XYZ file of C-alpha atoms in Angstrom:
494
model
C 67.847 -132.404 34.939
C 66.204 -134.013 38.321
C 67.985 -136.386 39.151
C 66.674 -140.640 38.951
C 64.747 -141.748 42.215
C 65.714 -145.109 43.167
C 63.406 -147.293 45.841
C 65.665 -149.764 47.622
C 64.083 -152.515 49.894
C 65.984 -154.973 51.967
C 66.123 -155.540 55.492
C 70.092 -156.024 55.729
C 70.811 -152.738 57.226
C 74.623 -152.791 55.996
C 73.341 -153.431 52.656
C 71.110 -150.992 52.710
C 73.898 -147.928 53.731
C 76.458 -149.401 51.320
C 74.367 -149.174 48.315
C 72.519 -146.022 49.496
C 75.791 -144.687 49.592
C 76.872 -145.883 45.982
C 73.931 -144.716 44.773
C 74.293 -141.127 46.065
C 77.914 -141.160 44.558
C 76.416 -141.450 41.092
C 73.858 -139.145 41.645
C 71.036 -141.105 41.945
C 67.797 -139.654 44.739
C 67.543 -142.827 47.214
C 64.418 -143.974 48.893
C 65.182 -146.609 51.309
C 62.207 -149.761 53.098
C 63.210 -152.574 55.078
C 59.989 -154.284 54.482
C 57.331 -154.893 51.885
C 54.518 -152.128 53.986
C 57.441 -150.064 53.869
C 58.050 -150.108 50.492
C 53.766 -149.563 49.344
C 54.327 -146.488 51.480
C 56.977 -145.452 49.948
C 55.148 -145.733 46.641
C 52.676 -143.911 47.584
C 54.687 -141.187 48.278
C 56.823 -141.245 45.643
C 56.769 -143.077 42.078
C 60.430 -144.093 41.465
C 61.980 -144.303 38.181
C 63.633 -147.940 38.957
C 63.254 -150.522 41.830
C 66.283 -152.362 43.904
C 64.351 -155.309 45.582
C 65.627 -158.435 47.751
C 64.049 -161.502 46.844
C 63.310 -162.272 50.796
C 61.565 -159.552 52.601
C 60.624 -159.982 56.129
C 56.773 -159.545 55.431
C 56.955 -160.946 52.306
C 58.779 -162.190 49.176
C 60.038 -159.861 45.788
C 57.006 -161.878 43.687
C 54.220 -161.657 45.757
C 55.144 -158.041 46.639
C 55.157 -157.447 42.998
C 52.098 -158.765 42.149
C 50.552 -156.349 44.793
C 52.296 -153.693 43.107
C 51.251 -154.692 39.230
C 47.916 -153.962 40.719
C 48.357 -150.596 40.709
C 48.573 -148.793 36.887
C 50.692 -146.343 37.605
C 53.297 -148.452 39.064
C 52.736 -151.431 36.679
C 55.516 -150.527 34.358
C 58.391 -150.080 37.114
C 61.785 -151.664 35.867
C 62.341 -154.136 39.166
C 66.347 -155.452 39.652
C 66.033 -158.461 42.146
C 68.629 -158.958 44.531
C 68.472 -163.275 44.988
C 70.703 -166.237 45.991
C 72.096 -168.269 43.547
C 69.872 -171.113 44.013
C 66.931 -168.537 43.820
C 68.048 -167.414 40.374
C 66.906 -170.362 38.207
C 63.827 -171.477 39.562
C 61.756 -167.998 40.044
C 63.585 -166.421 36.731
C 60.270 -167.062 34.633
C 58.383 -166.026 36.839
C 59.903 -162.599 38.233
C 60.178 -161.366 34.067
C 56.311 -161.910 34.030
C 56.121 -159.598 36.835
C 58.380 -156.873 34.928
C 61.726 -158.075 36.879
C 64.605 -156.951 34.145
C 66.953 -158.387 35.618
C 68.629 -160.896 38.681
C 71.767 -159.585 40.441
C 73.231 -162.269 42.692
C 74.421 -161.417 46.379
C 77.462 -160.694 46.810
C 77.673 -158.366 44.468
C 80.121 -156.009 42.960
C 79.383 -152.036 43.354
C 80.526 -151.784 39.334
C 78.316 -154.314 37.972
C 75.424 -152.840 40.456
C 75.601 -149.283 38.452
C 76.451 -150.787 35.036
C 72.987 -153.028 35.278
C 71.197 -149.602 36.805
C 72.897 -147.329 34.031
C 71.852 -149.957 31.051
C 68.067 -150.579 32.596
C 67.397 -147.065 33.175
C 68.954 -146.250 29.577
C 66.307 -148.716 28.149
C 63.650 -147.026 29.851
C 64.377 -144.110 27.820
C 63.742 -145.586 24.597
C 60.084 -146.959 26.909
C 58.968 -143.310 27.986
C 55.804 -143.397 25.759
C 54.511 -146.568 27.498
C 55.447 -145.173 30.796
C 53.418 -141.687 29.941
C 50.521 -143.776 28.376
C 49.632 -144.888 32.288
C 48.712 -141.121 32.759
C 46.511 -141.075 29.563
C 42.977 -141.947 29.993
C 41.709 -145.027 29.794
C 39.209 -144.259 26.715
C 41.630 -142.423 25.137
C 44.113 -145.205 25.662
C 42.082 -147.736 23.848
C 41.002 -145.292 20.906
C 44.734 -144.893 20.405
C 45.796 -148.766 20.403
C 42.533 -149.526 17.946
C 43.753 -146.699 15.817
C 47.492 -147.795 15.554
C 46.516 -151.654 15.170
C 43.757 -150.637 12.650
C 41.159 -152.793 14.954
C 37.822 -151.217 13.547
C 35.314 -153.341 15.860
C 35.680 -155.197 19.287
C 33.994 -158.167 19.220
C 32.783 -160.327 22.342
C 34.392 -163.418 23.388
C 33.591 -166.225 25.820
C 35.459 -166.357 28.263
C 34.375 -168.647 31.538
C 35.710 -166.982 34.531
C 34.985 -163.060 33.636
C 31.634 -161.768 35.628
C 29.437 -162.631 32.662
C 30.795 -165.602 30.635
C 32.306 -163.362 28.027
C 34.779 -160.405 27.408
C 36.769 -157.736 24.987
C 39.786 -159.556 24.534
C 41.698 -156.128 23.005
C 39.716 -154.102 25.449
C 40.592 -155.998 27.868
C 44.459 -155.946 27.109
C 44.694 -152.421 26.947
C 41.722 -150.988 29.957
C 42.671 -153.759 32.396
C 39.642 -153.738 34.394
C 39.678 -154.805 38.031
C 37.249 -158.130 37.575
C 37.150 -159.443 34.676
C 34.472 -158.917 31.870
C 34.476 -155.486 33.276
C 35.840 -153.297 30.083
C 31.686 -153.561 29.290
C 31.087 -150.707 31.469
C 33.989 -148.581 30.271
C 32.762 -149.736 26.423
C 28.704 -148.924 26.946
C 29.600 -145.069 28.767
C 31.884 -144.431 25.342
C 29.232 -145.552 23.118
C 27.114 -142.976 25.257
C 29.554 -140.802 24.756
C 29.575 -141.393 20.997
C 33.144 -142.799 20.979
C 32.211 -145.815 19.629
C 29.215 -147.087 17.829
C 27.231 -150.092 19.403
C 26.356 -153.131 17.017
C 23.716 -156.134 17.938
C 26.187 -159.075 18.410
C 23.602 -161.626 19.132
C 21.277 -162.828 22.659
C 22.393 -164.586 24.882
C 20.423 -166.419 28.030
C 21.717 -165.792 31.551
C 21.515 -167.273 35.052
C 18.859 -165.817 37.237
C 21.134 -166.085 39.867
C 24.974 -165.707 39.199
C 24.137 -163.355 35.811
C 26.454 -166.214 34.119
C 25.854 -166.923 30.261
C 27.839 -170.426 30.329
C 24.311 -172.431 30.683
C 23.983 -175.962 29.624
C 20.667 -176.540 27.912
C 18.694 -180.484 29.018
C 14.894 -181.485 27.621
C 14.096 -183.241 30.512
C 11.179 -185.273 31.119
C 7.723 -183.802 32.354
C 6.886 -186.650 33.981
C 9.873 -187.773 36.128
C 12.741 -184.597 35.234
C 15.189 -187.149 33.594
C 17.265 -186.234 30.595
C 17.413 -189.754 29.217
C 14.710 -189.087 26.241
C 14.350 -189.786 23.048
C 12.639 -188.323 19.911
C 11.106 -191.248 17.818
C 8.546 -190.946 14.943
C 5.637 -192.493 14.432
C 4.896 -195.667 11.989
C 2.451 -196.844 9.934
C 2.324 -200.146 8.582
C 0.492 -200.451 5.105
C -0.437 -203.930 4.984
C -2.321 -203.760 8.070
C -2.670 -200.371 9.286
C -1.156 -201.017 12.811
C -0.009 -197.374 14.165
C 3.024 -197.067 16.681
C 6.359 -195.891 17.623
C 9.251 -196.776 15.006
C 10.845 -198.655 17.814
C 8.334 -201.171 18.005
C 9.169 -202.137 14.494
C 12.445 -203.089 15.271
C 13.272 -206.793 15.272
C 16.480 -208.937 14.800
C 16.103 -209.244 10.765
C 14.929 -205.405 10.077
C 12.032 -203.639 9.943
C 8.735 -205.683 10.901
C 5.446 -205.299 11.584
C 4.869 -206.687 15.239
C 1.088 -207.277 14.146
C 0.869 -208.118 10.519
C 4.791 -209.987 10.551
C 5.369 -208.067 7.471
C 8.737 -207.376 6.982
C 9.467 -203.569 5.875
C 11.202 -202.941 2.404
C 10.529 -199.694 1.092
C 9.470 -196.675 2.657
C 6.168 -195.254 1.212
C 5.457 -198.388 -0.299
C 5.467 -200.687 3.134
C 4.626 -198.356 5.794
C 4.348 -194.631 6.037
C 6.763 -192.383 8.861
C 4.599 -189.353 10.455
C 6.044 -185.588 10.170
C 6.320 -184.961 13.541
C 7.778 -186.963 16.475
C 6.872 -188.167 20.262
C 9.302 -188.045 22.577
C 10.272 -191.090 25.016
C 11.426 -191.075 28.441
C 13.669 -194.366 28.797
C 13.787 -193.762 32.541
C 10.056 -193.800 33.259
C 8.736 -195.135 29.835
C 6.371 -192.004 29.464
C 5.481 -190.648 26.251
C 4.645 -186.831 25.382
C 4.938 -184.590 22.604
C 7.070 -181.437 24.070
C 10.162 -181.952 26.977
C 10.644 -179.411 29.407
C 13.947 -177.040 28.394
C 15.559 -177.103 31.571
C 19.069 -175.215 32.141
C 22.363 -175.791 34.378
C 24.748 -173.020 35.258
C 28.229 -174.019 34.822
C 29.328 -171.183 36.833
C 27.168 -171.793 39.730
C 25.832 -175.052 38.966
C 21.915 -174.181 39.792
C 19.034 -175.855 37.826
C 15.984 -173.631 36.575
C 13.658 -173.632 33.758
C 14.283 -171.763 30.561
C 11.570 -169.970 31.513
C 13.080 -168.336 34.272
C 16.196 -167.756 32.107
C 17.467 -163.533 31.799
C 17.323 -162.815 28.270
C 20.703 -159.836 27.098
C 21.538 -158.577 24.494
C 24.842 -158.022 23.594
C 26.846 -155.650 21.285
C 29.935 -155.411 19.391
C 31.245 -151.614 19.360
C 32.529 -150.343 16.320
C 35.282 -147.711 16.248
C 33.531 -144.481 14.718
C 36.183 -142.940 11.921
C 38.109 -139.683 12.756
C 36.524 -139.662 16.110
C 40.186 -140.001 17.224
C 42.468 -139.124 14.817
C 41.225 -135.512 14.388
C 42.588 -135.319 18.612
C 45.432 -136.891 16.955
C 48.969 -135.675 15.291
C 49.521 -139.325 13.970
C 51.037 -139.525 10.549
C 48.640 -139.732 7.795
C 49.856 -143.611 7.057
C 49.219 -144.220 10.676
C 45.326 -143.089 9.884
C 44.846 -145.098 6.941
C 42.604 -148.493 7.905
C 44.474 -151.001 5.052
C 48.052 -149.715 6.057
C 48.527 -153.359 7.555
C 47.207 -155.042 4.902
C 49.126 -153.149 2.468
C 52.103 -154.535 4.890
C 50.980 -157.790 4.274
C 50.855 -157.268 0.665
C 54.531 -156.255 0.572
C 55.416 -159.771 2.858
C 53.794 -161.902 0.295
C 55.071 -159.812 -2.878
C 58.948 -161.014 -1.330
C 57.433 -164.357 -0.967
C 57.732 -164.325 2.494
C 55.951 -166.912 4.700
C 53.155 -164.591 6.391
C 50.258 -165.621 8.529
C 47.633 -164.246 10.931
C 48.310 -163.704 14.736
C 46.339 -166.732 15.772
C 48.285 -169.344 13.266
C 51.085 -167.777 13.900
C 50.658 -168.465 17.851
C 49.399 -172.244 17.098
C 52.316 -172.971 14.491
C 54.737 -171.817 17.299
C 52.770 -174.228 19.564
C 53.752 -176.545 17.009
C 57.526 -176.335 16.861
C 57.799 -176.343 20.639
C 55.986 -179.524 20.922
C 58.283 -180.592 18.188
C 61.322 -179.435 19.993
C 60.338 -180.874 23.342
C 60.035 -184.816 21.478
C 63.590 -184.262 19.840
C 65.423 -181.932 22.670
C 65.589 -179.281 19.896
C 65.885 -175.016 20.045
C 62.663 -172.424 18.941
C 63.599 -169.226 19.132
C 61.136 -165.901 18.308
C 62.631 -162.493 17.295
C 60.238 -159.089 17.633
C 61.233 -156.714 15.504
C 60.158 -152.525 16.373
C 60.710 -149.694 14.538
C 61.084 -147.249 16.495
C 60.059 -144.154 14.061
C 62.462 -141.175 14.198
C 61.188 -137.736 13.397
C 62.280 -137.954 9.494
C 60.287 -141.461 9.381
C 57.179 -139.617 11.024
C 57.292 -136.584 8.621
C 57.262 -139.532 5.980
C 54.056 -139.825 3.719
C 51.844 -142.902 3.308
C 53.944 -143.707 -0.632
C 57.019 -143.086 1.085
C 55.908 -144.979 4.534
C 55.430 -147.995 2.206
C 58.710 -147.425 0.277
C 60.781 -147.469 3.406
C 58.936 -151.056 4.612
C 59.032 -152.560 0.797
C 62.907 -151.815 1.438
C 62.736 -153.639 4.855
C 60.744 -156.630 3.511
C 63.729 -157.089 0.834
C 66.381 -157.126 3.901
C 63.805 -159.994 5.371
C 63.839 -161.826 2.186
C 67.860 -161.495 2.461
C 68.123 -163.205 5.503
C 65.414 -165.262 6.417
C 65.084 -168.700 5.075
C 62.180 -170.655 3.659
C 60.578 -172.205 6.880
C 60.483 -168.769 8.952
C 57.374 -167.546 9.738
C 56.673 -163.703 9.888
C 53.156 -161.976 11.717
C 52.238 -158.196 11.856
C 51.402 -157.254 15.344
C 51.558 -153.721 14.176
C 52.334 -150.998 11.576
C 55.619 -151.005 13.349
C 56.079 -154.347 14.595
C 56.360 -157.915 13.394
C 57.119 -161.047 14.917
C 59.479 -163.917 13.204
C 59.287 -167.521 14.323
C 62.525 -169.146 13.764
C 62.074 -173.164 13.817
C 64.725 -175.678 15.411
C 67.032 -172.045 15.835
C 69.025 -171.961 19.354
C 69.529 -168.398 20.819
C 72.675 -168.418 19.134
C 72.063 -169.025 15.858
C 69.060 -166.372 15.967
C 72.069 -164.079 17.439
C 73.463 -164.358 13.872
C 70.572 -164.322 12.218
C 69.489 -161.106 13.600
C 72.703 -159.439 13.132
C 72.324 -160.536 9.525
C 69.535 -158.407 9.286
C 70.873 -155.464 11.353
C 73.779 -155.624 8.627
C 71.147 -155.738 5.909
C 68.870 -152.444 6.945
C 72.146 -150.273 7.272
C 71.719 -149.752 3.495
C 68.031 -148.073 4.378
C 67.868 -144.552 3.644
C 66.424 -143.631 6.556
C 66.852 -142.445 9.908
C 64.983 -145.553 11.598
C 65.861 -146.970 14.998
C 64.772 -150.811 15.057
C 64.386 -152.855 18.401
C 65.303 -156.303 18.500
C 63.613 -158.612 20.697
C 64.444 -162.591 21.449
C 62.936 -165.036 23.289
C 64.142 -169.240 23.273
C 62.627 -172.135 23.809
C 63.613 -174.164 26.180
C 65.966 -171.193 28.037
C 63.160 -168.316 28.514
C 60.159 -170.464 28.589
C 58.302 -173.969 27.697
C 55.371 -171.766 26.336
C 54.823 -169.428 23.656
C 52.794 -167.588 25.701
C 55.853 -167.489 28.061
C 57.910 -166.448 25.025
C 55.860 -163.320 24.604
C 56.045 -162.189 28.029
C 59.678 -162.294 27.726
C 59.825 -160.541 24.240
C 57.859 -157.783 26.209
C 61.029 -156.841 28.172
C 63.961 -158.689 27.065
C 65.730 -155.911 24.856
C 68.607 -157.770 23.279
C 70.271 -155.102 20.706
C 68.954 -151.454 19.785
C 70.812 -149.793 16.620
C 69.977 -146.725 14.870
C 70.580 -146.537 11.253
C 71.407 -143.163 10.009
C 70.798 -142.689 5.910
């Protein structure tokens, strides 16, 4: 077996030979950079399996080097061990797991717990392989694959203010990670083309003659002096006397009134008579006309044109075209099948298990943070993976949805009545545990490892944690820590 490549960057020349050497001891291929141009070199040369970096680097520092290197897709999954000062540790923590840091190790430190936190990452990565192999897939193929295993059967346009047109693929855009943003349309028209997916009129939209932008702002301005302070009034007739004019002139202090006849206005139809149609007012120059000018602002790049001028696009949803993948594919039959997650969600709800959509799931953990930030209280979220092992994939669909009716009745064990469950995936669901320290979901979730030993299955699950306030003040920060932060894996052997 080839042996791991490690890149190590640091400028401390002693450290450099003393953990070069260590490394080499434990048979480990070392690639060494004092700097951060050293180190993008280096990459290019050579993809290591794991990154030693110092938090200080003489041309730059271990975040904004990494940001340079999540740029690149085939190093954007790189397990990164930060060497830092203590008074580093705290304050850039967040920040570095965002950027796929797994872990701080403080200087000085100890060759043993060096190798133990290399041996345990690199151990993890294992079990990651598949998303490591998926940079090499193609980017199509890629996104056929992640609609196919979240059963997402159209992608539907979003708004979205700062991508190149005003609007974007969100899942699209998760999984094809275009350079600018908004730019997944190109990748999404040349597989329609290529009759991997199946365009759909979404709706037209108006666009900026200059910037392309959609995010327009829409004023009826008058013709007269271009002001936007108009008003639409009808027209009144008065039946006593037949005087003719704009409803505001029958305005007065004590209701309606005639300002020729005096008559005051009762009933409608039987006192005066309001016209179909309407004039429109300009309160700036007092002009009156029948049609205002549509006039449009960019809110991207703030210029003013008529609605004439105005680019008129079409847009399209694309819809996923069935079998068009999974005949490439040697997913499991169950993994095919389009209602496999809601046949998930059916199980939840038949254990009477509190089960919601992504979205409310996201805003109801909003919730509970805001809740625990007013009374100094814990939120904690647990990810839960199954990791399918080659019994579970020769499994078919009845059986599939035996083995997950078993592990809804270990969630029903152990949960209680205010935790919320979502389905991210056929093999993934999320649990928000409200006013629950780190500690207490610690228990929780060994509860529930306890609870699926009695599976009869060969299943390996991966549990995830992430605490409010200790790995973020977000949800969304939350999630980027679930992402990484592995806290137990256990295979259950039936």
């Amino acid at each position: 077996m080839a042996h791991k490549n490690i890149l190590l960057i640091d400028e401390d020349t002693m450290l450099l030979a003393r953990t070069q050497k260590l490394l080499e001891s434990n048979n480990y291929d070392v690639t060494l950079a004092r700097s951060a141009k050293e180190a993008r070199i280096a990459l290019e040369r050579r993809v290591p399996d794991l990154i030693l970096l110092s938090s200080q680097l003489p041309d730059s520092d271990a975040h904004n080097f990494l940001e340079q290197v999540k740029e690149n897709a085939e190093w954007r999954f790189l397990p990164v061990i930060v060497f830092t000062n203590q008074d580093e540790l705290e304050d850039e923590r967040l920040k570095g797991l965002r950027l796929g840091v797994m872990d701080y190790l403080r200087k000085p430190f100890k060759d043993e717990d060096l190798r133990i936190h290399i041996e345990n990452i690199l151990a993890f990565y294992e079990v990651k392989i598949q998303t490591n192999k998926e940079i090499l897939v193609p980017s199509q193929d890629r996104l056929l694959k992640y609609m196919t295993d979240h059963g997402i059967r159209v992608l539907i346009p979003g708004v979205r203010r700062a991508a190149k047109l005003g609007y974007e693929y969100p899942e699209a855009a998760q999984i094809l990670r275009p350079e600018e943003l908004g730019g997944e349309i190109y990748i999404l028209e040349s597989m329609a083309k290529a009759g991997m997916l199946e365009r759909v009129f979404h709706d037209t939209i108006h666009m900026c003659p200059d910037c392309g932008h959609h995010d327009l702002n829409f004023r009826e301005i008058c013709p007269q002096c271009q002001a936007a302070d108009i008003d639409a009034m009808r027209m009144l007739t008065c039946d006593h006397c037949g005087f003719r004019s704009l409803e505001n002139k029958f305005h007065s202090e004590n209701g309606m009134q005639c300002p020729h006849c005096l008559e005051f206005f009762q009933l409608k139809n039987l006192d005066y008579d309001i016209s179909t149609s309407a004039m429109q007012v300009c309160n700036e120059c007092k002009s009156q006309f029948t049609e205002p000018i549509v006039n449009c602002r960019c809110m991207n790049c703030n210029a003013l044109f008529d609605m004439s001028s105005a680019l008129v696009r079409k847009i399209y949803s694309y819809k996923f075209i069935q079998n068009t993948h999974e005949n490439k594919s040697d997913t499991n039959p169950y993994l095919k099948l389009s209602f496999a997650q809601s046949d998930i969600e059916s199980l939840i709800k038949s254990q009477k298990l509190h089960n919601t959509d992504n979205a409310s799931f996201a805003q109801e953990a909003g919730k509970c943070i805001s809740e625990a930030i007013k009374t100094q209280g814990d939120v904690t979220v647990l990810a839960l993976h199954f990791n399918k092992t080659e019994s579970v994939n020769d499994l078919n669909y009845d059986n599939f949805l035996e083995l997950f009716e078993k592990i809804t009745r270990s969630l029903r064990e152990v949960l209680r009545r205010n935790d919320l469950i979502t389905i991210v995936s056929t093999d993934e669901l999320h649990v928000l545990l409200p006013e629950t320290s780190f500690r207490m979901a610690r228990i929780i979730a060994n509860r529930l490892l306890n609870s699926l030993k009695r599976l009869e299955y060969d299943l390996e699950l991966q549990l995830n944690m992430a605490s409010y306030p200790d790995d973020g003040v977000t949800f969304e920060q939350l999630l980027d820590v679930l992402k990484i932060g592995v806290v137990s894996t256990h295979q259950f052997s039936g």
